[in-house]
mmCIF file with all atom_site columns, C-alpha atoms and ligand atoms in Angstrom:
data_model
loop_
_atom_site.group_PDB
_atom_site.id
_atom_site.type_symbol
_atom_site.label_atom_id
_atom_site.label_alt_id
_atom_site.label_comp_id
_atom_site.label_asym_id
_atom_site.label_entity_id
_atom_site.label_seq_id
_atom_site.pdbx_PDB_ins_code
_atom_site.Cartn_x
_atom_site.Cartn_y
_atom_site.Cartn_z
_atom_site.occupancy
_atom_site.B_iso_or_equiv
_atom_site.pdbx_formal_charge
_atom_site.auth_seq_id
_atom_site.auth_comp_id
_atom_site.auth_asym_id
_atom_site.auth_atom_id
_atom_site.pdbx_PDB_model_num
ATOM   1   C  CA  . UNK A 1 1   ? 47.680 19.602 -17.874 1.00 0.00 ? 1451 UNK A CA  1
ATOM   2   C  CA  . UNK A 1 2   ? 44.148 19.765 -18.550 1.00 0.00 ? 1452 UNK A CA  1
ATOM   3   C  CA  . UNK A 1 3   ? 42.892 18.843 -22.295 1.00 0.00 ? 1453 UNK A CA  1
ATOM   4   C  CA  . UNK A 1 4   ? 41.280 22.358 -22.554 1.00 0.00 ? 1454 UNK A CA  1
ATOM   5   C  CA  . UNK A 1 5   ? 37.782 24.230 -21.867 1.00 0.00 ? 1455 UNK A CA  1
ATOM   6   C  CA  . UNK A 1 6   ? 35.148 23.525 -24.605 1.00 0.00 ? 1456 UNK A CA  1
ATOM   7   C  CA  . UNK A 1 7   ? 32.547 26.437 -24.777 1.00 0.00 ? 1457 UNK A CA  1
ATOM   8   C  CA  . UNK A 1 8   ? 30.583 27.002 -27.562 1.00 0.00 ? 1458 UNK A CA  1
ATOM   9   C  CA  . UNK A 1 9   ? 30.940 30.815 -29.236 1.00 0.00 ? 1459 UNK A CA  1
ATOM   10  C  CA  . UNK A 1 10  ? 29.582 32.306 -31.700 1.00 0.00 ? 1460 UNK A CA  1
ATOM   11  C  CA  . UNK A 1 11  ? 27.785 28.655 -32.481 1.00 0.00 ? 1461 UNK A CA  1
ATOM   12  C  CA  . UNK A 1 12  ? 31.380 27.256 -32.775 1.00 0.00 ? 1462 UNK A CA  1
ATOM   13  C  CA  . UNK A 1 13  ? 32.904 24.988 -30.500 1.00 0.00 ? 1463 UNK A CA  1
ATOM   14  C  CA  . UNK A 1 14  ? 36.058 25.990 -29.255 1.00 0.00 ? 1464 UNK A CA  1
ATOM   15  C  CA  . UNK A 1 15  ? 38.791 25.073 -26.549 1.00 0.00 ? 1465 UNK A CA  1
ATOM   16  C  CA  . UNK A 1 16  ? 40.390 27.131 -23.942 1.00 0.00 ? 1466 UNK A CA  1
ATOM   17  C  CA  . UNK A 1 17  ? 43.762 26.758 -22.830 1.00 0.00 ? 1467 UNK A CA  1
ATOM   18  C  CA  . UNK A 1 18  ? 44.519 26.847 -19.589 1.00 0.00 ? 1468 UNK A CA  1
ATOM   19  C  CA  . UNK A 1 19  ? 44.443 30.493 -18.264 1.00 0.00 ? 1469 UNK A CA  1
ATOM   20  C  CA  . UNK A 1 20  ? 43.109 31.494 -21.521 1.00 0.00 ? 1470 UNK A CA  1
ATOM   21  C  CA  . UNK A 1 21  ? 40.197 34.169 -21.342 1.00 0.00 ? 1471 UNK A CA  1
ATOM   22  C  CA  . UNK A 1 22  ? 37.087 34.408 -23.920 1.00 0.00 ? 1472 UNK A CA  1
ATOM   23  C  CA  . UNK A 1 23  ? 38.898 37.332 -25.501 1.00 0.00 ? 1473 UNK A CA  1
ATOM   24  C  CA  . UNK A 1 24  ? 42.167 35.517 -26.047 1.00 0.00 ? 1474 UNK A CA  1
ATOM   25  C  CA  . UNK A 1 25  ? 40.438 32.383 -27.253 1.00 0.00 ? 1475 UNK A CA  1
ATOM   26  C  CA  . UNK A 1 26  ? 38.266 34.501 -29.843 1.00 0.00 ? 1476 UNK A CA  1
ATOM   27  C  CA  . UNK A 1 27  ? 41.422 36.323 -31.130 1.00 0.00 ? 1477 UNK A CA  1
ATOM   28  C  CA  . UNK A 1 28  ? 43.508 32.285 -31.896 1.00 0.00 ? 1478 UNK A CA  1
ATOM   29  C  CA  . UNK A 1 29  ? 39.648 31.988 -33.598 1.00 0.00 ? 1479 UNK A CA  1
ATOM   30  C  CA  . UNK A 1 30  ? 40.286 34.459 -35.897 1.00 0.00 ? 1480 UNK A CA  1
ATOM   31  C  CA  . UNK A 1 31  ? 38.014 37.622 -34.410 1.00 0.00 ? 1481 UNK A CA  1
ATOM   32  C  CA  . UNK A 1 32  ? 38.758 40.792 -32.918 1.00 0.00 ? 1482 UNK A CA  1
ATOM   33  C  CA  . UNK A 1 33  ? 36.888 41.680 -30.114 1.00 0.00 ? 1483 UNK A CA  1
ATOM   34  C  CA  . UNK A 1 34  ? 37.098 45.690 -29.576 1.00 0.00 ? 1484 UNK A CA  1
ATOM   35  C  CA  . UNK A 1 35  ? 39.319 46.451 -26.648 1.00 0.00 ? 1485 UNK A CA  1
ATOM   36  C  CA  . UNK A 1 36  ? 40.775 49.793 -25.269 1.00 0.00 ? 1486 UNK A CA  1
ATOM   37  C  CA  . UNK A 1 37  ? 41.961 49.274 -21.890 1.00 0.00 ? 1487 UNK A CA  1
ATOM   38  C  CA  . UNK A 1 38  ? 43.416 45.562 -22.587 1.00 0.00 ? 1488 UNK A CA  1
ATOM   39  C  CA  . UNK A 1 39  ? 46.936 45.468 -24.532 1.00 0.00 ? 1489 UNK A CA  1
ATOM   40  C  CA  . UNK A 1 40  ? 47.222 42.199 -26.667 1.00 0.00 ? 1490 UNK A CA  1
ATOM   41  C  CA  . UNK A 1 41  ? 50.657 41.773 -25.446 1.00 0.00 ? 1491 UNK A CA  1
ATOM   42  C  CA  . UNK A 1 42  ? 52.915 39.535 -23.023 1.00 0.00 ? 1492 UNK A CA  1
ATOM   43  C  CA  . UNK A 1 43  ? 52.900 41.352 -19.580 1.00 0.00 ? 1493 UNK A CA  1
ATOM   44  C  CA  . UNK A 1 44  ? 50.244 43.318 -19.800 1.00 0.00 ? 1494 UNK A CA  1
ATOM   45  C  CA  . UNK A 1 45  ? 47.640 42.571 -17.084 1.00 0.00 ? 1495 UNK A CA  1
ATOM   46  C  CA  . UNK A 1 46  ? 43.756 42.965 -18.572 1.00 0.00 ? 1496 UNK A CA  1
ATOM   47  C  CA  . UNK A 1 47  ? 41.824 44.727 -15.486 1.00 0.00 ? 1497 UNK A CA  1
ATOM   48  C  CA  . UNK A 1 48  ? 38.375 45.124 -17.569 1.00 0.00 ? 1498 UNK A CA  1
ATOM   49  C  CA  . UNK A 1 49  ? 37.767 48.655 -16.989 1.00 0.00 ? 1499 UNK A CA  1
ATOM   50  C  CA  . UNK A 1 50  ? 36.491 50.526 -20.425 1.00 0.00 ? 1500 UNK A CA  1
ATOM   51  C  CA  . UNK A 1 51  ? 33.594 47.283 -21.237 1.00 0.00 ? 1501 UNK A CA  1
ATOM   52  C  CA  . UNK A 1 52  ? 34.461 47.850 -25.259 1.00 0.00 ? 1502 UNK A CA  1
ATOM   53  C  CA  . UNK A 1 53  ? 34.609 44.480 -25.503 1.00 0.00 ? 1503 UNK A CA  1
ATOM   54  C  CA  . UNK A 1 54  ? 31.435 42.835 -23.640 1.00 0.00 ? 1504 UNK A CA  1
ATOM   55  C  CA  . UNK A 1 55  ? 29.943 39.688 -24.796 1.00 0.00 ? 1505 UNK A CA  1
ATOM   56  C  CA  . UNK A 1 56  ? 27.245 37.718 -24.025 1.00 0.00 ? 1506 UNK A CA  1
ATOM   57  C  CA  . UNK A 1 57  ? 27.259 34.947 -21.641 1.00 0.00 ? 1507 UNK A CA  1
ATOM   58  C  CA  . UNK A 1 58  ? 23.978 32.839 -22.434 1.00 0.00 ? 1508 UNK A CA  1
ATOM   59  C  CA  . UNK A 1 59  ? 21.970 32.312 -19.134 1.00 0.00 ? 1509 UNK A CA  1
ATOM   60  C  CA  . UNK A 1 60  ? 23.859 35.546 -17.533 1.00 0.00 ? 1510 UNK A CA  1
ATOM   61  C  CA  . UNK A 1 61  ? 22.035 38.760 -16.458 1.00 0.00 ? 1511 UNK A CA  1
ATOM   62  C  CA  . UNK A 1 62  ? 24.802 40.945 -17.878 1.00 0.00 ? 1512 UNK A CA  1
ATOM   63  C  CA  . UNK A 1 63  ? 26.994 41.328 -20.475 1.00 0.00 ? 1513 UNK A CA  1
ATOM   64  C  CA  . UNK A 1 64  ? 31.136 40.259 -19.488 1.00 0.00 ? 1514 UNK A CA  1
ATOM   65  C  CA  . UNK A 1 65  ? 34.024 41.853 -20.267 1.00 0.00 ? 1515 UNK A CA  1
ATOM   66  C  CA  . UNK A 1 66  ? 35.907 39.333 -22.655 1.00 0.00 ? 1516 UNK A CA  1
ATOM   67  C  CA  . UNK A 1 67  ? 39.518 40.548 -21.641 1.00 0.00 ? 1517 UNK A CA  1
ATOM   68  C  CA  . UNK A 1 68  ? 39.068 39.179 -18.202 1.00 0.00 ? 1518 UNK A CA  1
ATOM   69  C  CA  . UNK A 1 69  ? 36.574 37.037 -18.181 1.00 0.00 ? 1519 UNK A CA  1
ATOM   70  C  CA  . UNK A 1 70  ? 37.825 32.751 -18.123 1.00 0.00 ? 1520 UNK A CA  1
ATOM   71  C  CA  . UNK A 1 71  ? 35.654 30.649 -20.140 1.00 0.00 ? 1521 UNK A CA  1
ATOM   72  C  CA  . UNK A 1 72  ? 33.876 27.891 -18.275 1.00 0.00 ? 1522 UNK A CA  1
ATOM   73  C  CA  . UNK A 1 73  ? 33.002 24.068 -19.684 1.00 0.00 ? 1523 UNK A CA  1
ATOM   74  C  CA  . UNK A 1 74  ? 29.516 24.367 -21.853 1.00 0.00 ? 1524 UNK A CA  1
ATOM   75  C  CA  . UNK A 1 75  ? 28.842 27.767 -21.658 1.00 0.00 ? 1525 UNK A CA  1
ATOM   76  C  CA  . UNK A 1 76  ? 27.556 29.589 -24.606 1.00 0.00 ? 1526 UNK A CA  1
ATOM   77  C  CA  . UNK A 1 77  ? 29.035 32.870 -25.414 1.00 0.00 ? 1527 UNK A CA  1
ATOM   78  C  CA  . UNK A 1 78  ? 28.034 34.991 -28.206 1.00 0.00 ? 1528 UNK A CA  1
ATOM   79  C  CA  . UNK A 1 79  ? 30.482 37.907 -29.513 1.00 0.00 ? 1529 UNK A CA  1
ATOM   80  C  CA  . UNK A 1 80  ? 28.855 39.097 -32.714 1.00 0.00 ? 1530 UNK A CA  1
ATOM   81  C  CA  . UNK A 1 81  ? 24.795 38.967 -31.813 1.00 0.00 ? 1531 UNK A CA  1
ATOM   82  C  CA  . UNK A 1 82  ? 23.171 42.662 -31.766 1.00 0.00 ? 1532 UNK A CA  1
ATOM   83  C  CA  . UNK A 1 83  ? 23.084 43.003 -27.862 1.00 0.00 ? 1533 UNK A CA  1
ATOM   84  C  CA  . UNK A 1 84  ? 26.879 42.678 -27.810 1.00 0.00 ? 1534 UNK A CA  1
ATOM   85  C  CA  . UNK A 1 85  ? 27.892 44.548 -30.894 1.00 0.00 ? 1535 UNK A CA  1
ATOM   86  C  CA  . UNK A 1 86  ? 25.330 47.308 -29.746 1.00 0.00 ? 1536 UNK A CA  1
ATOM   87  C  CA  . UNK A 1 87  ? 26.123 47.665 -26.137 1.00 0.00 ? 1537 UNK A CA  1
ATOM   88  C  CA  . UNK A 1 88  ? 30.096 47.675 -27.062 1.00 0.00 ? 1538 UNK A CA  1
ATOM   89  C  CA  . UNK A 1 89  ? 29.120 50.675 -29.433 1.00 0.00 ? 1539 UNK A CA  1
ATOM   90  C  CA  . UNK A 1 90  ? 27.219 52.875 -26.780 1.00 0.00 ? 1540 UNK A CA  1
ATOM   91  C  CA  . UNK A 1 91  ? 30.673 52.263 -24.704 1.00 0.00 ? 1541 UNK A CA  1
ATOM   92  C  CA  . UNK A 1 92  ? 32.644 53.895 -27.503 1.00 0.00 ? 1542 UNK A CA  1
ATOM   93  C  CA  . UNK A 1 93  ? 29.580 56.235 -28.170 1.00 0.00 ? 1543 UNK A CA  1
ATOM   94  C  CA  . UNK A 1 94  ? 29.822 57.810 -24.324 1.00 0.00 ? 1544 UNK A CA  1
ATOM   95  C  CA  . UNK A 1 95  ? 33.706 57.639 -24.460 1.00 0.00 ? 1545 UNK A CA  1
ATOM   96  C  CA  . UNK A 1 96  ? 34.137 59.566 -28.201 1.00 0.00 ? 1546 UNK A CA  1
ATOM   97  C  CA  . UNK A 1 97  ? 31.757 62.610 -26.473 1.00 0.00 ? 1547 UNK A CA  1
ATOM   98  C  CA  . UNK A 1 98  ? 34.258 63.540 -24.292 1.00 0.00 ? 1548 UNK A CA  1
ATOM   99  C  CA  . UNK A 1 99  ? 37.114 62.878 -27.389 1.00 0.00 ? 1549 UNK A CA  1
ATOM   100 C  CA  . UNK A 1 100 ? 38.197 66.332 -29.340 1.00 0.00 ? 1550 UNK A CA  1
ATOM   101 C  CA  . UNK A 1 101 ? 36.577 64.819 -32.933 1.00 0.00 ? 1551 UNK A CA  1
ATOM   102 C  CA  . UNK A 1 102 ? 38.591 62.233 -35.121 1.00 0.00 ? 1552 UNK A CA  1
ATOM   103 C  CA  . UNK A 1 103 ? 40.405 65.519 -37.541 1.00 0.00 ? 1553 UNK A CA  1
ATOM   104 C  CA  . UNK A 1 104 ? 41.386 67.311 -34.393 1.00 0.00 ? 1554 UNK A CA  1
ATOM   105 C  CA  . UNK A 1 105 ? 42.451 64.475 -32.145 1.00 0.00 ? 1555 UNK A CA  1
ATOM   106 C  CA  . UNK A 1 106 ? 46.559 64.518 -31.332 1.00 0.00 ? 1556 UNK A CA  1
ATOM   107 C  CA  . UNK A 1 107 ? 46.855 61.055 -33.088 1.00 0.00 ? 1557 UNK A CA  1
ATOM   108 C  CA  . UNK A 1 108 ? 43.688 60.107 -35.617 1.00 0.00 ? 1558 UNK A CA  1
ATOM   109 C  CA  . UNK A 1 109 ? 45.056 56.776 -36.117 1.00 0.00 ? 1559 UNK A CA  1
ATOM   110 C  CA  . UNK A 1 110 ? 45.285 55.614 -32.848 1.00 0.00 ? 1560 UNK A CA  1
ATOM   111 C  CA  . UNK A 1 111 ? 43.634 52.485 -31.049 1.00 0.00 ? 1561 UNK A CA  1
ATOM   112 C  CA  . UNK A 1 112 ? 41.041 54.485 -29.843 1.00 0.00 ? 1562 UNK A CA  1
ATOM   113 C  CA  . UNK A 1 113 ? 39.651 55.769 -32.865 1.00 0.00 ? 1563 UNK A CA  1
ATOM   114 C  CA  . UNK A 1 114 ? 40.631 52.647 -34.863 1.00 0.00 ? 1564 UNK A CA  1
ATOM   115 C  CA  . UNK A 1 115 ? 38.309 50.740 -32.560 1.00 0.00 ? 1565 UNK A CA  1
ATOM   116 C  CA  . UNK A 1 116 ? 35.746 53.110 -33.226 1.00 0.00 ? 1566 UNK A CA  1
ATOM   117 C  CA  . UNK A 1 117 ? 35.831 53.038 -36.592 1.00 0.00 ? 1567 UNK A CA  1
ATOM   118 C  CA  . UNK A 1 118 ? 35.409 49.259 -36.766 1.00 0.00 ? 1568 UNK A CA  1
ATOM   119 C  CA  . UNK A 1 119 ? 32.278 49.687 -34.921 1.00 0.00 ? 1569 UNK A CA  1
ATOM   120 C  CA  . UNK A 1 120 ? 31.032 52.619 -37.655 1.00 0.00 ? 1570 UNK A CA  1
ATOM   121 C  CA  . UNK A 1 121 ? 31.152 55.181 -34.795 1.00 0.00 ? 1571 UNK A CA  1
ATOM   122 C  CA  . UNK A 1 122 ? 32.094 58.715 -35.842 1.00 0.00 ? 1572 UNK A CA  1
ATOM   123 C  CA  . UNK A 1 123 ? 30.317 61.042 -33.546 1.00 0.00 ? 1573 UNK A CA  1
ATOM   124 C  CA  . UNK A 1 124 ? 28.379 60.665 -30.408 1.00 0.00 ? 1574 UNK A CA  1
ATOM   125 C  CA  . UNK A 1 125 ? 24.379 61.331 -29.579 1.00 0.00 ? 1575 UNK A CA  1
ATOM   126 C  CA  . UNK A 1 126 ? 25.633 61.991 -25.722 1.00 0.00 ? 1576 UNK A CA  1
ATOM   127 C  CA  . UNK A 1 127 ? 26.758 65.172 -24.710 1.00 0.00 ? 1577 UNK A CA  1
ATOM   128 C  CA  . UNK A 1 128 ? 30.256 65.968 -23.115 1.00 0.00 ? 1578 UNK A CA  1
ATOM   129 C  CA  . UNK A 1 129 ? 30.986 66.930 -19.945 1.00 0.00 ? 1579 UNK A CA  1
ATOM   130 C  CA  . UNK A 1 130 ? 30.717 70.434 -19.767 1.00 0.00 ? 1580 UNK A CA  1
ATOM   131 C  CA  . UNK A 1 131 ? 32.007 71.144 -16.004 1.00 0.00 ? 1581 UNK A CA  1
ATOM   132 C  CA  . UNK A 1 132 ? 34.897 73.556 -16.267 1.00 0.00 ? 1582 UNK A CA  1
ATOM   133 C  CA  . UNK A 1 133 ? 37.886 72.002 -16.168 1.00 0.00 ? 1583 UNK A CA  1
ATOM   134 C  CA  . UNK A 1 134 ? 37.111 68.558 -16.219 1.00 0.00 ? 1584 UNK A CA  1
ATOM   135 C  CA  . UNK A 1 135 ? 38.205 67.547 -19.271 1.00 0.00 ? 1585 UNK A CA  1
ATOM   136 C  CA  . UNK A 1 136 ? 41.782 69.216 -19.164 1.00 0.00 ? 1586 UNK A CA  1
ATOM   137 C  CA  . UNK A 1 137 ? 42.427 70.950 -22.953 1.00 0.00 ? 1587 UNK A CA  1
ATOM   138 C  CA  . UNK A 1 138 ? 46.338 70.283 -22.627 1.00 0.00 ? 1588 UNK A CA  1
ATOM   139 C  CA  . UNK A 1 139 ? 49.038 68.985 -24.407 1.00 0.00 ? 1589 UNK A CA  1
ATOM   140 C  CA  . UNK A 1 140 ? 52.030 68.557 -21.409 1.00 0.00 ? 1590 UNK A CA  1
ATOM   141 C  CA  . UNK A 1 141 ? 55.075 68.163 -23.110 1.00 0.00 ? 1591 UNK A CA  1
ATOM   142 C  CA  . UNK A 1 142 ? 56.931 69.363 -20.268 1.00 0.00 ? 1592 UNK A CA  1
ATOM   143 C  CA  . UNK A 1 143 ? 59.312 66.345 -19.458 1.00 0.00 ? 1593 UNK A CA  1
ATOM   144 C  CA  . UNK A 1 144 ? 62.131 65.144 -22.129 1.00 0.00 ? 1594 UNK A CA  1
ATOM   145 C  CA  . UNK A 1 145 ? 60.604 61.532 -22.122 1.00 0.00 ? 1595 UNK A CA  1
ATOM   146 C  CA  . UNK A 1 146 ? 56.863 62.152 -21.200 1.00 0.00 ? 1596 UNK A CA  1
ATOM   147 C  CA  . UNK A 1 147 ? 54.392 64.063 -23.525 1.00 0.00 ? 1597 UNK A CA  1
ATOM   148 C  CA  . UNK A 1 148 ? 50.251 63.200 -22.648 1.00 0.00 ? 1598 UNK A CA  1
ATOM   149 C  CA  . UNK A 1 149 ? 47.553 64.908 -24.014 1.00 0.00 ? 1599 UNK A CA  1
ATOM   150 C  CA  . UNK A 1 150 ? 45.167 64.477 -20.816 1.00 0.00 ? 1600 UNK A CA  1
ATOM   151 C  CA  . UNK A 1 151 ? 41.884 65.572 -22.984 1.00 0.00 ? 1601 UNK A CA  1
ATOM   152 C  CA  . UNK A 1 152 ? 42.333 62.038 -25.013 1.00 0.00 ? 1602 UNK A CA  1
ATOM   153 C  CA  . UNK A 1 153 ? 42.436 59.966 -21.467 1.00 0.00 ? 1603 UNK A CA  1
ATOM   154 C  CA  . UNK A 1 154 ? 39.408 58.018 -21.046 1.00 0.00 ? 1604 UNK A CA  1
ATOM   155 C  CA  . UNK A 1 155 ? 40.938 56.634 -18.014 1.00 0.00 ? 1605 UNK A CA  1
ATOM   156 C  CA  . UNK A 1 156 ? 40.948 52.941 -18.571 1.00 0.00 ? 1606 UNK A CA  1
ATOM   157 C  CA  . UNK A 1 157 ? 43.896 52.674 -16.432 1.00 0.00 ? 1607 UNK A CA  1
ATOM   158 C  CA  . UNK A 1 158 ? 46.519 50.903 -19.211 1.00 0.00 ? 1608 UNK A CA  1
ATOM   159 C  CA  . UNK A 1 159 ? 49.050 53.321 -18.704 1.00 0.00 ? 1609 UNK A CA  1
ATOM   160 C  CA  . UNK A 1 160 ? 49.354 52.946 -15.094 1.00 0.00 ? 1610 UNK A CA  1
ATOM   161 C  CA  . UNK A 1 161 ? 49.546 49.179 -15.663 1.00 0.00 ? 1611 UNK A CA  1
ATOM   162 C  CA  . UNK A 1 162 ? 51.973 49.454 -18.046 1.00 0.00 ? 1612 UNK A CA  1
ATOM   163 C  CA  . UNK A 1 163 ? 54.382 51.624 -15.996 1.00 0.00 ? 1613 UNK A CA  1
ATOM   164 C  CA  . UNK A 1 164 ? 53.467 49.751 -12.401 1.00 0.00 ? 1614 UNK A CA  1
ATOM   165 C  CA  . UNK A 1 165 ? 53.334 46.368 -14.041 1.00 0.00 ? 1615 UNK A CA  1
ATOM   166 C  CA  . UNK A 1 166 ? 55.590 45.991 -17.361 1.00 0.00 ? 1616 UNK A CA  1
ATOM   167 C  CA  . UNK A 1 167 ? 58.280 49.141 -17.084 1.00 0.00 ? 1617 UNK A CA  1
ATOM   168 C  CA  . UNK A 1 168 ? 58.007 48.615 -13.477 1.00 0.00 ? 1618 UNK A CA  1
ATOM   169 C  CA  . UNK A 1 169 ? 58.974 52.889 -13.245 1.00 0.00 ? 1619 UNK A CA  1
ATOM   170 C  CA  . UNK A 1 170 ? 55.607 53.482 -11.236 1.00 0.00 ? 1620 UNK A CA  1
ATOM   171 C  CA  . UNK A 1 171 ? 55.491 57.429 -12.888 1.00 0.00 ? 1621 UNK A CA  1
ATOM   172 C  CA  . UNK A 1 172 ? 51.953 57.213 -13.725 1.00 0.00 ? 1622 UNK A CA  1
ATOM   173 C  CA  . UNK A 1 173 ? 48.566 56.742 -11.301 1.00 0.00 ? 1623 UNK A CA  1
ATOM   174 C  CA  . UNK A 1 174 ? 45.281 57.340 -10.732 1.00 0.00 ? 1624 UNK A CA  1
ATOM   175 C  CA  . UNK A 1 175 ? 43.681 60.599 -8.659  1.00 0.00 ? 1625 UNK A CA  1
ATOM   176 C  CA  . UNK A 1 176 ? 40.232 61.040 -7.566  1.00 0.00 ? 1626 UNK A CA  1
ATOM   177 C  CA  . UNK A 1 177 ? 37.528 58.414 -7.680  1.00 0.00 ? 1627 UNK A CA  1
ATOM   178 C  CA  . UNK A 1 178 ? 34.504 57.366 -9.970  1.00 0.00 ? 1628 UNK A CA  1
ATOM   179 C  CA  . UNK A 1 179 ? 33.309 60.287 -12.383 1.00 0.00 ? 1629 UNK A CA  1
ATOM   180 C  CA  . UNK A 1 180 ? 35.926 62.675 -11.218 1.00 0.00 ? 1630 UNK A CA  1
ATOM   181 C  CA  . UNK A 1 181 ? 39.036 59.397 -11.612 1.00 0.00 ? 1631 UNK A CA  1
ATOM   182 C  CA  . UNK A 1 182 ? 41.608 61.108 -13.731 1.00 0.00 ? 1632 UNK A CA  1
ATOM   183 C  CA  . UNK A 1 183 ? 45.320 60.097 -14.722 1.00 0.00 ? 1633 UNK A CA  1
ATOM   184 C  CA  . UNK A 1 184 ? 48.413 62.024 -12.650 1.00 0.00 ? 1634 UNK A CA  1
ATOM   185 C  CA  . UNK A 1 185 ? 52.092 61.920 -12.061 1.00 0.00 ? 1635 UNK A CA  1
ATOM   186 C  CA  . UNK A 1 186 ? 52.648 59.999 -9.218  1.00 0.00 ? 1636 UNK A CA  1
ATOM   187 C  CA  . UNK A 1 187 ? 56.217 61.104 -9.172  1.00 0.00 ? 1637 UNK A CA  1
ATOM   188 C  CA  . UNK A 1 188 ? 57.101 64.019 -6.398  1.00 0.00 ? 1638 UNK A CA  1
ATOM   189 C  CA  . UNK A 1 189 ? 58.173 66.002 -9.714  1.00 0.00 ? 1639 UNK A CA  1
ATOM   190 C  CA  . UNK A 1 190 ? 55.536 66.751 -12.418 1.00 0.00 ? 1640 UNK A CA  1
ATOM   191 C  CA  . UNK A 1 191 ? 56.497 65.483 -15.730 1.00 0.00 ? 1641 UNK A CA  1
ATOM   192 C  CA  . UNK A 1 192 ? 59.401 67.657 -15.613 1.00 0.00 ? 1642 UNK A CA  1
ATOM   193 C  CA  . UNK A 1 193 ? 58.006 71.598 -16.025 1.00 0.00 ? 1643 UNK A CA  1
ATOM   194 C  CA  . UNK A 1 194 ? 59.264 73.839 -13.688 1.00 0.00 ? 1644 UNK A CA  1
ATOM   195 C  CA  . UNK A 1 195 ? 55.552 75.328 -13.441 1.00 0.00 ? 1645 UNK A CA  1
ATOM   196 C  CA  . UNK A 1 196 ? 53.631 71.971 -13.104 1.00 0.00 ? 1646 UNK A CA  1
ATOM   197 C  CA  . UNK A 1 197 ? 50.456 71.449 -14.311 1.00 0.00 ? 1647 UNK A CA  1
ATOM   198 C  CA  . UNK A 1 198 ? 49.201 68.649 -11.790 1.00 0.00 ? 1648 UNK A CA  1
ATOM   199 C  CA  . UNK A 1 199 ? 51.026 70.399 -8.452  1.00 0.00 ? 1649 UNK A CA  1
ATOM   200 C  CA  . UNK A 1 200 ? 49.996 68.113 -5.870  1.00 0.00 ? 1650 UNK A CA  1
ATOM   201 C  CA  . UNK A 1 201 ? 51.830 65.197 -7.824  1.00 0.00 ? 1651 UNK A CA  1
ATOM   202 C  CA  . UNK A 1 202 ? 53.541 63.059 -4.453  1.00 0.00 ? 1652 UNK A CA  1
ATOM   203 C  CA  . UNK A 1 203 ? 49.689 62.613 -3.503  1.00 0.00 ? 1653 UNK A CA  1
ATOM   204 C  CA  . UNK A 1 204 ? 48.552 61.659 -6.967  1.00 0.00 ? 1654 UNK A CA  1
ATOM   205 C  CA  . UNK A 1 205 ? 45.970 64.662 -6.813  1.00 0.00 ? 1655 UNK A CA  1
ATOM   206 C  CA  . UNK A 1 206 ? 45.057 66.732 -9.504  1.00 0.00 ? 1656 UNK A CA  1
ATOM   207 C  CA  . UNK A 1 207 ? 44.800 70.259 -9.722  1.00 0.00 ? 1657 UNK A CA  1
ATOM   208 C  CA  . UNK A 1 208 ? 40.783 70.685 -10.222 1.00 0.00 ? 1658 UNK A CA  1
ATOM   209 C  CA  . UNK A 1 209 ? 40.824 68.908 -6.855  1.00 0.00 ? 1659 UNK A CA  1
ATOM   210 C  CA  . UNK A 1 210 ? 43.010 70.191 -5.250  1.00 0.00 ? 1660 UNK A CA  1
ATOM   211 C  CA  . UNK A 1 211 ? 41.374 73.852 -4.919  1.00 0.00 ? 1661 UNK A CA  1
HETATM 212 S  S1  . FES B 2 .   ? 39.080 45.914 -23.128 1.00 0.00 ? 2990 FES B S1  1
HETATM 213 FE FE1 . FES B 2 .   ? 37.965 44.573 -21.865 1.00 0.00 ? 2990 FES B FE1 1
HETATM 214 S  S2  . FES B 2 .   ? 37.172 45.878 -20.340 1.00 0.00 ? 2990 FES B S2  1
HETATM 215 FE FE2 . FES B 2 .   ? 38.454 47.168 -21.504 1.00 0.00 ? 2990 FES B FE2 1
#
């Protein structure tokens, strides 16, 4: 067993355990990096998707995602300086313009909007996607043990972790790619309706797709 990684952050310096990341290690130091699409619990696999919660790396071109990013011996990492606090709150500006806003949302204290609250973000400068149907304005409460709201998904992937990797149930994946990416039933059933809302489901495709 190795005695540990010493990096310095935030002018500190601290030790990594082994298999530790720089998010991890700044939580057991008492901060809270913002984070959407990692879950702070045992099992869950961090896949640094949504960038809430960059840092910088001293000496690095770009800013890393903290939830998946290992510390390495000496480096210098900085998790409060303006460049990270203000690129982590353009990532929660472009995400909360798609959002329906904070009083209308299906759950206004959720992680989402707690995270953007800690970062003083309310509204968004950046317009929302205005192609029809992209941003699907449905609550599908169709199966007895499933309800999503698919206009609150800002795809970061945790829920089809969470079934693949911790429930191990596989219900949930990904369709399309890149901008158009959006969360489906991967099941051969929808989430239970007998008129489905996502009818290609065995192929993970979703309806706006699939015309
Ligand atoms: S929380 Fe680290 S990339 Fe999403």
């Amino acid at each position: 067993m190795s005695d540990g990684i010493k990096f310095t952050l935030d002018g500190r310096e601290v030790v990594a355990r082994d298999g530790e990341t720089i998010w991890e290690v700044a939580k057991r130091e008492g901060k809270t990096i913002p984070h959407l699409c990692h879950k702070d619990q045992v099992g869950y696999r961090s896949d640094g998707n949504c960038r809430a919660c960059m840092v910088e790396v001293e000496g690095e071109r770009t800013l890393a995602a903290s939830c998946v990013r290992a510390p390495a011996e000496g480096m210098v990492v900085n998790s409060d300086n303006a460049r990270a606090r203000t690129a982590r709150k353009m990532v929660m500006e472009l995400l909360v313009a798609d959002q329906p806003a904070r009083e209308e949302a299906h759950d206004t204290s959720s992680h989402f909007w707690n995270m953007a609250e800690v970062q003083g973000v309310t509204d968004s400068r950046f317009p929302p996607k205005l192609e029809e149907g992209r941003i699907p304005p449905l609550l599908d409460d169709s199966h007895v043990a499933m309800r999503v709201n698919l206009d609150a998904c800002i795809s970061c992937n945790l829920c089809v972790r969470a079934c693949r990797e911790v429930q191990v149930n596989d219900v949930i994946g990904m369709a399309g790619r890149g901008h158009d990416a959006i969360r489906c039933s991967t099941r051969p059933t929808t989430w239970g309706g007998p008129q489905p809302v996502w009818p290609v489901v065995n192929v993970c495709k979703p309806a706006r797709l699939a015309r």
